[in-house]
Amino acid sequence: MTIGIDKIGFATSNYVLKLKDLAEERGIDPDKLSKGLLLKELSIAPLTEDMVTLGAAAADSILTAEDRKKIDMVIVATESGIDQSKASAVFIHGLLDIQPFARSFEIKEACYGATAALDYAKLHIEKYPDSKVLVLASDIAKYGAHTPGEPTQGAGAIAMLLSRNPRILAFNDDNVAQTRDVMDFWRPNYSATPYVNGIYSTQQYLDSLKTTWAEYQKRQGLSLKDFAAFCFHLPYPKLALKGLNKIMDKSLPQAQQDQLKDNFEASILYSQKVGNIYTGSLFLGLLSLLENSDQLKAGDKIALFSYGSGAVAEIFSADLVPGYEEQLSQTRLEELNLRQPLSVADYEQLFFAEAQLDEAGNASFSGYENQTFALTEIAEHQRKYSKVEKSS
Ligand code: HMG
């Protein structure tokens, strides 16, 4: 039985910060961001858009009524969750009107979480072949204004519907993971933004890639020549490019090296315009590859490198299924261009705004008309979400 990704959806916020504007305001050379990090724009989320609304919107864009009857597990990977106790998956299960006899929970290990979720979903479908599992990777990446990480923020969610006989990608049973206890990036409960040892984190990322890839090749008897594309976790695309250069096999025919490089370029297009979306970053890269590469064909094997600070890394692969193109969008880049640009002052106000609760724990919000789902109010400390009705 083949198991894998049957559908992929994506959602991001309606606002965008152009990094040339940020560079100008911060007094840094715009080339540092466009060439040094390979980034162009960041999605900026207001208070009414959080990882619940983004996750629900990503899923809503792909689910049919039939899917909602068949899904029996909802797993949300996130590191910007909205409650220490109640899982965001429970809110999202309700917003999506998924049948009640489902297991819904949240999973965490920095940007790595969704990779573990996919493997757990696969085990579940092996046991219950008729089931469909919804895996969401949803985050808002916030480092703070004037920090080195500021140009690598972002907001967005990826939704993946897993089933047997998938129509996009079939997983291979070849995952190799590595755990190392390091403090490269972490966010204590009392802090709204992470603590980061930036350069150290890039070294951990690259070394985890090198050592996990060596172990993967040894265990699986595969090498770069077996792959049409390699997708990376994308905290910012330049780091992934360094990763590709690190594992590039110079003895491969030039045409295959070129194909890997071209496919890499296709895989970073969305992240360059959205920024880091933590748990969803790797899969946004995968979606970008699938929707923008003109070199892929059914049967091609794609490698995926997942990295979550702290740190856990994993490499696994999946094969493209015949007809995969039919499940994808042709208009994603145009849609990203419809986001409303913000001045740096407006970005600072919007992105770092915090809910002002009264003594009873109430706050109400407005200005969410263009969202798919919204946090509309907090009533006695309870977050209230709704699908936004669109006036025709
Ligand atoms: P920085 O201050 O931009 O670092 O911070 P930099 O001064 O080293 O500059 C970056 C690059 O720009 C360098 O290129 C410069 O040479 C180049 P490199 O040497 O690396 O090839 N540069 C220029 N290029 C062209 N024209 C110029 C110019 N000036 C400089 N004029 C840093 C970079 C990554 C530290 C910062 O952005 C940061 O702290 N980011 C957040 C942490 C991060 O993203 N880490 C990545 C690995 S950890 C990870 O992936 C996990 C994560 O997603 C979280 C999770 O798992 O939950 C973050």
Short mmCIF file of N, CA, C and O in Angstrom, two decimals, residues 14-18 21 42-45 339-348 350-351:
data_model
loop_
_atom_site.label_atom_id
_atom_site.label_comp_id
_atom_site.label_asym_id
_atom_site.label_seq_id
_atom_site.Cartn_x
_atom_site.Cartn_y
_atom_site.Cartn_z
N ASN A 14 -2.49 38.68 4.90
CA ASN A 14 -2.81 39.59 3.78
C ASN A 14 -1.88 40.79 3.69
O ASN A 14 -2.11 41.67 2.87
N TYR A 15 -0.87 40.84 4.56
CA TYR A 15 0.04 42.00 4.56
C TYR A 15 1.47 41.56 4.25
O TYR A 15 1.88 40.47 4.63
N VAL A 16 2.20 42.47 3.61
CA VAL A 16 3.58 42.15 3.22
C VAL A 16 4.51 43.31 3.54
O VAL A 16 4.14 44.48 3.38
N LEU A 17 5.70 42.97 4.00
CA LEU A 17 6.76 43.97 4.21
C LEU A 17 7.84 43.71 3.17
O LEU A 17 8.37 42.59 3.08
N LYS A 18 8.14 44.73 2.38
CA LYS A 18 9.20 44.58 1.37
C LYS A 18 10.54 44.80 2.06
O LYS A 18 10.72 45.82 2.75
N ASP A 21 12.43 48.09 1.79
CA ASP A 21 11.96 49.16 2.68
C ASP A 21 12.56 48.99 4.08
O ASP A 21 12.97 49.96 4.72
N LEU A 42 8.38 39.67 3.39
CA LEU A 42 7.90 38.88 4.53
C LEU A 42 6.40 39.06 4.69
O LEU A 42 5.90 40.18 4.60
N SER A 43 5.69 37.98 4.98
CA SER A 43 4.27 38.10 5.34
C SER A 43 4.16 38.56 6.78
O SER A 43 4.86 38.05 7.66
N ILE A 44 3.27 39.51 7.00
CA ILE A 44 3.10 40.10 8.33
C ILE A 44 1.66 39.85 8.79
O ILE A 44 0.71 40.22 8.08
N ALA A 45 1.51 39.24 9.97
CA ALA A 45 0.16 38.90 10.45
C ALA A 45 -0.31 39.87 11.52
O ALA A 45 0.44 40.18 12.44
N ARG A 339 -1.04 40.77 -1.73
CA ARG A 339 -0.99 41.20 -0.32
C ARG A 339 -0.76 42.71 -0.24
O ARG A 339 -0.11 43.30 -1.09
N GLN A 340 -1.28 43.29 0.83
CA GLN A 340 -1.18 44.76 0.98
C GLN A 340 0.18 45.14 1.56
O GLN A 340 0.54 44.69 2.66
N PRO A 341 0.96 45.98 0.84
CA PRO A 341 2.28 46.37 1.37
C PRO A 341 2.14 47.29 2.58
O PRO A 341 1.24 48.13 2.64
N LEU A 342 3.04 47.12 3.55
CA LEU A 342 3.03 47.94 4.76
C LEU A 342 4.29 48.79 4.81
O LEU A 342 5.37 48.33 4.42
N SER A 343 4.16 49.99 5.36
CA SER A 343 5.37 50.77 5.66
C SER A 343 6.03 50.09 6.87
O SER A 343 5.40 49.30 7.58
N VAL A 344 7.30 50.43 7.12
CA VAL A 344 7.98 49.82 8.26
C VAL A 344 7.28 50.20 9.56
O VAL A 344 7.10 49.36 10.45
N ALA A 345 6.83 51.46 9.65
CA ALA A 345 6.13 51.89 10.88
C ALA A 345 4.84 51.08 11.07
O ALA A 345 4.54 50.63 12.19
N ASP A 346 4.10 50.88 9.99
CA ASP A 346 2.84 50.10 10.11
C ASP A 346 3.12 48.64 10.46
O ASP A 346 2.39 48.02 11.24
N TYR A 347 4.18 48.09 9.85
CA TYR A 347 4.57 46.69 10.19
C TYR A 347 4.88 46.58 11.69
O TYR A 347 4.41 45.66 12.36
N GLU A 348 5.65 47.54 12.21
CA GLU A 348 6.03 47.47 13.63
C GLU A 348 4.79 47.51 14.51
O GLU A 348 4.68 46.79 15.49
N LEU A 350 1.60 46.73 13.60
CA LEU A 350 0.69 45.60 13.36
C LEU A 350 1.23 44.28 13.91
O LEU A 350 0.52 43.51 14.56
N PHE A 351 2.50 44.02 13.64
CA PHE A 351 3.08 42.70 13.93
C PHE A 351 3.31 42.50 15.43
O PHE A 351 3.23 41.38 15.93
#
